[in-house]
Short mmCIF file of C-alpha atoms in Angstrom, two decimals:
data_model
loop_
_atom_site.label_atom_id
_atom_site.label_comp_id
_atom_site.label_asym_id
_atom_site.label_seq_id
_atom_site.Cartn_x
_atom_site.Cartn_y
_atom_site.Cartn_z
CA ALA A 19 0.06 -0.25 0.03
CA PRO A 20 2.20 2.70 -1.30
CA GLY A 21 2.11 5.87 1.00
CA LEU A 22 -0.15 4.32 3.82
CA VAL A 23 1.41 4.90 7.05
CA VAL A 24 0.11 2.65 9.98
CA ALA A 25 1.07 4.00 14.00
CA GLU A 26 -0.50 3.17 17.39
CA CYS A 27 -1.37 5.46 19.09
CA GLU A 28 0.40 5.19 22.15
CA ILE A 29 -1.31 8.23 23.78
CA LYS A 30 -4.72 7.51 24.29
CA GLN A 31 -7.42 10.47 23.48
CA TYR A 32 -10.93 9.09 24.13
CA GLN A 33 -11.92 11.88 21.74
CA LEU A 34 -9.97 10.57 18.99
CA ASN A 35 -11.28 7.21 18.76
CA ARG A 36 -15.02 8.70 19.35
CA PHE A 37 -13.81 10.97 15.88
CA LEU A 38 -12.56 7.55 14.22
CA TYR A 39 -15.49 5.76 15.05
CA GLN A 40 -17.87 8.38 13.13
CA LEU A 41 -15.50 9.16 10.31
CA VAL A 42 -15.12 5.19 9.24
CA GLY A 43 -18.26 3.93 10.73
CA GLU A 44 -21.15 6.94 9.21
CA ARG A 45 -21.15 4.89 6.07
CA TRP A 46 -21.66 1.49 7.51
CA GLN A 47 -24.32 2.34 10.07
CA TRP A 48 -22.35 2.00 13.30
CA THR A 49 -24.44 3.26 15.78
CA ASP A 50 -23.99 1.35 18.95
CA LYS A 51 -21.79 4.22 20.27
CA LEU A 52 -23.27 7.01 18.93
CA GLN A 53 -24.84 8.33 22.25
CA TRP A 54 -22.09 7.29 24.64
CA SER A 55 -21.01 10.15 27.00
CA ASP A 56 -17.35 11.41 27.13
CA SER A 57 -17.36 9.56 30.47
CA GLU A 58 -18.15 6.22 28.70
CA TRP A 59 -15.67 7.05 26.22
CA ARG A 60 -13.12 7.59 28.33
CA GLN A 61 -13.69 4.68 30.47
CA PHE A 62 -13.50 2.28 27.28
CA VAL A 63 -10.69 3.80 25.33
CA GLU A 64 -8.44 4.07 28.47
CA SER A 65 -8.64 0.33 29.31
CA PRO A 66 -5.36 -1.33 29.34
CA HIS A 67 -7.32 -4.19 27.15
CA LEU A 68 -7.76 -1.82 24.41
CA ARG A 69 -5.24 -0.61 21.86
CA THR A 70 -5.60 1.59 18.56
CA TRP A 71 -3.85 2.04 15.36
CA ILE A 72 -4.39 4.74 12.46
CA ALA A 73 -3.50 4.61 9.19
CA THR A 74 -2.32 7.82 7.74
CA HIS A 75 -2.20 8.69 3.50
CA LYS A 76 -0.77 12.11 2.71
CA GLY A 77 -1.51 13.42 6.26
CA ALA A 78 -4.90 12.64 5.95
CA ILE A 79 -6.54 9.55 7.89
CA ALA A 80 -7.43 6.81 5.80
CA GLY A 81 -8.67 4.41 8.09
CA TYR A 82 -7.77 2.80 11.79
CA TYR A 83 -8.59 -0.44 13.97
CA GLU A 84 -8.74 -0.92 17.47
CA LEU A 85 -7.81 -4.21 19.26
CA ILE A 86 -9.48 -5.61 22.42
CA LYS A 87 -7.53 -8.15 24.71
CA GLN A 88 -9.70 -10.73 26.08
CA GLU A 89 -7.65 -13.29 28.44
CA SER A 90 -5.58 -14.89 25.54
CA ASP A 91 -8.30 -13.67 22.78
CA VAL A 92 -7.33 -10.62 20.89
CA GLU A 93 -10.59 -9.18 19.20
CA ILE A 94 -10.62 -6.79 15.90
CA ASN A 95 -12.96 -4.70 17.40
CA TYR A 96 -13.43 -1.99 14.47
CA PHE A 97 -11.87 -2.05 11.18
CA GLY A 98 -12.33 0.08 8.28
CA LEU A 99 -11.27 2.90 5.99
CA ALA A 100 -12.54 6.41 5.68
CA ASP A 101 -15.01 6.87 1.95
CA GLN A 102 -11.97 8.52 0.03
CA PHE A 103 -9.64 5.71 0.72
CA ILE A 104 -11.81 2.71 -0.01
CA GLY A 105 -11.31 1.03 -3.08
CA ARG A 106 -7.37 1.84 -3.49
CA GLY A 107 -6.17 -1.73 -1.72
CA PHE A 108 -5.65 -0.24 1.79
CA GLY A 109 -8.01 -2.15 3.14
CA GLY A 110 -6.21 -5.96 2.49
CA TYR A 111 -2.74 -4.03 4.00
CA LEU A 112 -4.43 -2.49 6.90
CA LEU A 113 -6.14 -5.88 7.74
CA SER A 114 -3.03 -7.77 7.58
CA ASP A 115 -1.35 -5.33 10.05
CA ALA A 116 -4.07 -5.66 12.22
CA ILE A 117 -3.96 -9.40 12.44
CA ARG A 118 0.09 -9.06 12.82
CA SER A 119 -0.23 -6.35 15.90
CA ALA A 120 -3.03 -9.18 17.48
CA TRP A 121 -0.48 -11.89 17.15
CA ARG A 122 2.56 -9.47 18.62
CA TRP A 123 0.25 -8.91 21.55
CA ALA A 124 1.91 -11.33 24.53
CA GLY A 125 -0.05 -14.01 25.25
CA THR A 126 -2.37 -14.28 22.10
CA ARG A 127 -3.73 -17.49 21.50
CA ARG A 128 -6.72 -16.45 19.17
CA VAL A 129 -7.36 -13.52 16.65
CA TRP A 130 -11.21 -12.68 15.79
CA VAL A 131 -13.67 -10.24 14.29
CA HIS A 132 -17.33 -9.77 13.87
CA THR A 133 -18.79 -8.78 10.69
CA CYS A 134 -22.26 -8.22 9.15
CA THR A 135 -24.50 -7.60 6.21
CA LEU A 136 -23.88 -3.99 6.94
CA ASP A 137 -20.04 -3.67 6.23
CA HIS A 138 -18.29 -3.64 3.09
CA PRO A 139 -18.96 -6.18 0.85
CA GLY A 140 -15.75 -7.19 0.29
CA ALA A 141 -15.20 -7.59 3.99
CA LEU A 142 -15.39 -11.31 4.57
CA GLY A 143 -13.35 -12.06 1.60
CA ASN A 144 -10.64 -10.03 2.98
CA TYR A 145 -10.85 -11.46 6.45
CA GLN A 146 -10.49 -14.97 4.41
CA ALA A 147 -7.80 -14.03 2.16
CA ARG A 148 -5.67 -12.99 5.16
CA GLY A 149 -6.26 -16.80 6.82
CA MET A 150 -9.42 -16.13 9.16
CA ARG A 151 -12.08 -18.60 8.92
CA LEU A 152 -15.83 -18.70 9.84
CA TYR A 153 -16.50 -19.71 13.37
CA LYS A 154 -20.07 -19.12 13.63
CA THR A 155 -22.93 -17.26 11.65
CA ALA A 156 -26.31 -16.12 13.04
CA ILE A 157 -29.40 -14.46 11.51
CA LEU A 158 -30.71 -11.97 13.63
CA GLU A 159 -34.23 -10.63 13.41
#
């Protein structure tokens, strides 16, 4: 992914995570955290179990991902690109980086992610192309 720079946010700022959630998630109807208070965001982001990475391209935020550690499992909690960067080949690179970062987290034995029909049509294929397997499927009404 020429020109894409991915770096971990080592200094936690809940406002940044809220912004990233809105920037990337608006298109995909991420709504579960939109009503969170500053206190809820702060508690979530400042948890030692959450880590965040930002991808930039030419100084603009291209996307991000969050990892959450739960015992020996690491969940790719949120992952995605900003609208202007979809279709440029950045998604595969960023997902590969997320998976590598998850496996580098000490004690990790499993890396997993949720996806749904609201996600990008290529999301499941992207996960599978990077070695992830379907574990469980469900139809929610």
